[in-house]
RNA sequence: GGGCAGUUAGCUCAGUUGGUUCAGAGCAUCUGCCUUACAAGCAGAGGGUCGGGGGUUCAAAUCCCUCACUGCCCACCA
């Protein structure tokens, strides 16, 4: 016999124990088999990452689908991984060094990289432990780190191939430079923010002293790199000046006035200073006109010797000083407030500097075309679908991807340079020499830069399966990798945030199509963005990002999972009522209370089971038990729930799935069925009948627990064992998912039971309105249609119990008794005898009010049915419904009037 | 400037193909209850002309147009 359940659900210990068991038993490990596969790639969290609510939502969604697939007999594999996160990891370790007065250069490249590995091995991947707390059923055996040998090997393979095909090239371009990281960034890593600055209008005197050109700029510190002033060729004001020279303020150099369409006559003074090395647009002008491109800003964002006395100053300090000097020397016409957008590095700490430098790029256009097509033709589906537009827009305007980073932590660019100026991409120095046809003892220099972290991420679908791993480097087939790839790819589902649609989703599609010839996944689920009560994104610096582990500690992992799913509709942001001070999230009570509700429903069944079992001595063989209306009703409600929950999951309406379970368990099962079971048990003629009643309830709850398991794995596991006494060696997570048997769905029975519910509710309402305590039993008289007498009589025990009746009179010609209040629902006349407690005036008023309301409603229906075009156009079943309404309400009205009259 | 969402009860949100059960749930509020699982609970109640305006239709929270506001993405005119 199972051990009695506690009065309230205590998740903590139970969760830890179950997870340990799951992990030991290896039930979440997957191998290719004869079953149909189902695979998900976990978006690899950063190695420096700590669990936040974005992860909680994201991973819960994935876990639900993986668990659901597993229970549906699929060979389900969830590939977890960890991202080396170039910039943030390197920065983290550098900060530590800085605390000891060291820089990475003091250590040297090799020692520094070793240091980062040490850090990784000590602190990295904490998030995995945290995800386990959440109950994630990933196949941890398949965990991959983006710097592992097989991932690195795949990265090299792709780089070399793209290089050899001319899709990767090196070029001197204006790129986004992070002065803090001292590295290039991709366009996607730059975020724009509105900044209040000044617009300075400067005087550029004509060289011949014949006048002055006014030029507006927000960056006066860049004048030292000015190479021209551009005007629009159509601008009458300046046309005659084209080709003449002006003197750069302070710098004193002479630069030409050139004509370029970029200059907008409507904006500012119509004259633009051209600084090709420090502005992307100016760079374009510089290219068009073959201008020199001097730089006056260093990699660390200080000015260089071109700036003369300002050399060495930080760009922002320099800006103020240069502006002051311009003012002093009367070279400034005016200074105005000016608000505009400035690019910041993704981490939001510093303004990005447009910086002219040699970098590596991927030519994206050829890769984008097939990737665009795959989404357009439905090979890949987005949920919600509207993200397709965003995807198409980006793909249609895709720009080359700057992939080189001036860091040490990452995949080193596999390009080698020979002393005679040639370059080649190769896996090793030896291979590079071979490719270049050089002798084995010739020195080659490898490119010092590393690749953008996303350059390994975009290969994730293949890298996780060992594609082009160390074995195939030597041109040997890799059967293990082939086996995994042919079985698990394309994966079924990718769950991620829409914020990385370009960073990751789009690029994975491109890489997979290019290198594996097929899409990486079939469905993409874009999760909600988690926000606080004020609508702000969660962030550590705002103090509005509570540690999920603390919340799990207080509410339980299942409660957190359930609440998140319940509150996070597909494609919309989810707001959590985060308390800044206590770091609590009170709405998690929703999930906790629900877990407790499920717990107690099961606890009730268990207690009854024990009672029955205790009497087992009475013995006897099983005898047929005919299911009651209530039994068939709950079975029908259960099947309906199975059906709609399954559909909801299939359609990725995951919130709907949670709601359906919540409503079924709480409203149908607990509020009504458990109460009915009490009545049925009490009135059962035999021990066998009692057991049969319980068996039925156990059947329903068994399926319900399995249906609920994907979202609440711990609770359902605990109860499944608690109720059925299963051995710990089996898990509900490897049981089968409930399947809908439509023959059990019984609309007629549901309707009959609903009438019963309405009658009970009417009794409760009247009692409450009369101020009678719920415990007090009162006489009830029900006047029902002749054909319903039998049914209501058969349900009298339930009506009596739930409606708290003393005597219950049921008949087809029952008249209103003395001292009763009355109501009519679905043709059933309900009289509650309250005797002395009746307030006749109040009762008259109540009935009158109801009569007025119904009369109005009835008039509406009559009008509708009298409308020729309604009868002509509406669907027959709709008209039938209206006719039914007319009949019912007329009947009800008549009864109400009669009752009013008899007071 | 271009694109995409959203606007329903005090708050957070459901509402699939227009039509019974369409105006709902949870929280909050109010009333009464320790009713043989659950006070993390039970039974009731109040509260919204579904952002504004127009249109299509026998019928609109739902479809179309338009306006307003909010949020996000892209672009980035010095």
PDB file of C-alpha atoms (C1' of nucleotides) in Angstrom, chain A residues 7 192 216 262 264 267 272 281 338 341 386 389 393 399 569 592-593 596-597 600 603-604 666-667 670 675 764 768 804 869-870 873 878, chain B residues 3-6 12-14 16 19-20 25-26 32-33 35 37-45 58 71-78:
ATOM      1  CA  UNK A   7      -1.432  17.604   3.643  1.00  0.00           C
ATOM      2  CA  UNK A 192      20.953  52.329 -31.187  1.00  0.00           C
ATOM      3  CA  UNK A 216      27.431  71.260 -39.069  1.00  0.00           C
ATOM      4  CA  UNK A 262      24.817  62.593 -50.161  1.00  0.00           C
ATOM      5  CA  UNK A 264      21.193  67.143 -48.347  1.00  0.00           C
ATOM      6  CA  UNK A 267      19.585  69.537 -43.738  1.00  0.00           C
ATOM      7  CA  UNK A 272      28.955  68.093 -44.858  1.00  0.00           C
ATOM      8  CA  UNK A 281      28.587  57.500 -44.936  1.00  0.00           C
ATOM      9  CA  UNK A 338      20.600  67.941 -30.736  1.00  0.00           C
ATOM     10  CA  UNK A 341      20.651  57.981 -32.328  1.00  0.00           C
ATOM     11  CA  UNK A 386       4.450  37.175 -38.353  1.00  0.00           C
ATOM     12  CA  UNK A 389       8.135  39.346 -42.402  1.00  0.00           C
ATOM     13  CA  UNK A 393      13.219  41.902 -44.624  1.00  0.00           C
ATOM     14  CA  UNK A 399      24.863  42.751 -45.450  1.00  0.00           C
ATOM     15  CA  UNK A 569       1.154  33.495 -24.602  1.00  0.00           C
ATOM     16  CA  UNK A 592       1.913  26.673  -6.472  1.00  0.00           C
ATOM     17  CA  UNK A 593      -1.761  26.688  -5.570  1.00  0.00           C
ATOM     18  CA  UNK A 596      -1.351  21.900  -4.276  1.00  0.00           C
ATOM     19  CA  UNK A 597      -4.800  21.448  -5.724  1.00  0.00           C
ATOM     20  CA  UNK A 600      -4.910  17.242  -2.679  1.00  0.00           C
ATOM     21  CA  UNK A 603      -4.579  12.782  -1.683  1.00  0.00           C
ATOM     22  CA  UNK A 604      -8.338  12.508  -1.388  1.00  0.00           C
ATOM     23  CA  UNK A 666      -9.814  22.536 -10.804  1.00  0.00           C
ATOM     24  CA  UNK A 667     -13.278  23.208 -12.118  1.00  0.00           C
ATOM     25  CA  UNK A 670     -12.126  18.950  -8.048  1.00  0.00           C
ATOM     26  CA  UNK A 675     -17.734  16.022  -4.517  1.00  0.00           C
ATOM     27  CA  UNK A 764     -26.427  28.054  -3.605  1.00  0.00           C
ATOM     28  CA  UNK A 768     -26.345  33.096  -0.266  1.00  0.00           C
ATOM     29  CA  UNK A 804     -27.517  21.048   1.034  1.00  0.00           C
ATOM     30  CA  UNK A 869     -33.437  38.325 -43.872  1.00  0.00           C
ATOM     31  CA  UNK A 870     -32.207  36.630 -40.711  1.00  0.00           C
ATOM     32  CA  UNK A 873     -29.582  34.059 -44.483  1.00  0.00           C
ATOM     33  CA  UNK A 878     -28.367  29.123 -35.695  1.00  0.00           C
TER      34      UNK A 878
ATOM     35  C1'   G B   3       8.025  47.128 -40.937  1.00  0.00           C
ATOM     36  C1'   C B   4       5.592  44.100 -37.007  1.00  0.00           C
ATOM     37  C1'   A B   5       2.654  43.524 -32.800  1.00  0.00           C
ATOM     38  C1'   G B   6      -0.819  45.246 -29.127  1.00  0.00           C
ATOM     39  C1'   U B  12      -2.316  40.630 -15.600  1.00  0.00           C
ATOM     40  C1'   C B  13      -4.439  38.430 -19.545  1.00  0.00           C
ATOM     41  C1'   A B  14      -8.042  34.367 -22.388  1.00  0.00           C
ATOM     42  C1'   U B  16      -9.399  29.458 -32.848  1.00  0.00           C
ATOM     43  C1'   G B  19     -23.910  33.221 -34.503  1.00  0.00           C
ATOM     44  C1'   U B  20     -25.925  28.699 -28.340  1.00  0.00           C
ATOM     45  C1'   A B  25     -10.285  33.574 -16.030  1.00  0.00           C
ATOM     46  C1'   G B  26      -6.718  34.613 -12.254  1.00  0.00           C
ATOM     47  C1'   G B  32     -20.541  34.055   4.182  1.00  0.00           C
ATOM     48  C1'   C B  33     -17.956  29.505   5.516  1.00  0.00           C
ATOM     49  C1'   U B  35     -19.021  21.743   4.749  1.00  0.00           C
ATOM     50  C1'   A B  37      -8.687  16.231  -0.148  1.00  0.00           C
ATOM     51  C1'   C B  38      -7.020  21.241  -0.208  1.00  0.00           C
ATOM     52  C1'   A B  39      -7.773  28.273   4.225  1.00  0.00           C
ATOM     53  C1'   A B  40      -2.111  27.423  -0.943  1.00  0.00           C
ATOM     54  C1'   G B  41      -9.175  26.134   0.343  1.00  0.00           C
ATOM     55  C1'   C B  42     -14.974  26.309  -0.365  1.00  0.00           C
ATOM     56  C1'   A B  43     -19.704  28.926  -1.702  1.00  0.00           C
ATOM     57  C1'   G B  44     -21.559  33.521  -3.469  1.00  0.00           C
ATOM     58  C1'   A B  45     -21.427  38.972  -5.225  1.00  0.00           C
ATOM     59  C1'   C B  58     -29.637  39.310 -40.950  1.00  0.00           C
ATOM     60  C1'   G B  71       5.756  48.372 -27.326  1.00  0.00           C
ATOM     61  C1'   C B  72       9.328  45.955 -30.508  1.00  0.00           C
ATOM     62  C1'   C B  73      12.425  45.337 -34.976  1.00  0.00           C
ATOM     63  C1'   C B  74      15.034  47.544 -39.116  1.00  0.00           C
ATOM     64  C1'   A B  75      17.262  52.013 -41.224  1.00  0.00           C
ATOM     65  C1'   C B  76      20.672  55.989 -39.146  1.00  0.00           C
ATOM     66  C1'   C B  77      20.946  63.110 -42.313  1.00  0.00           C
ATOM     67  C1'   A B  78      26.163  65.565 -40.987  1.00  0.00           C
TER      68        A B  78
END
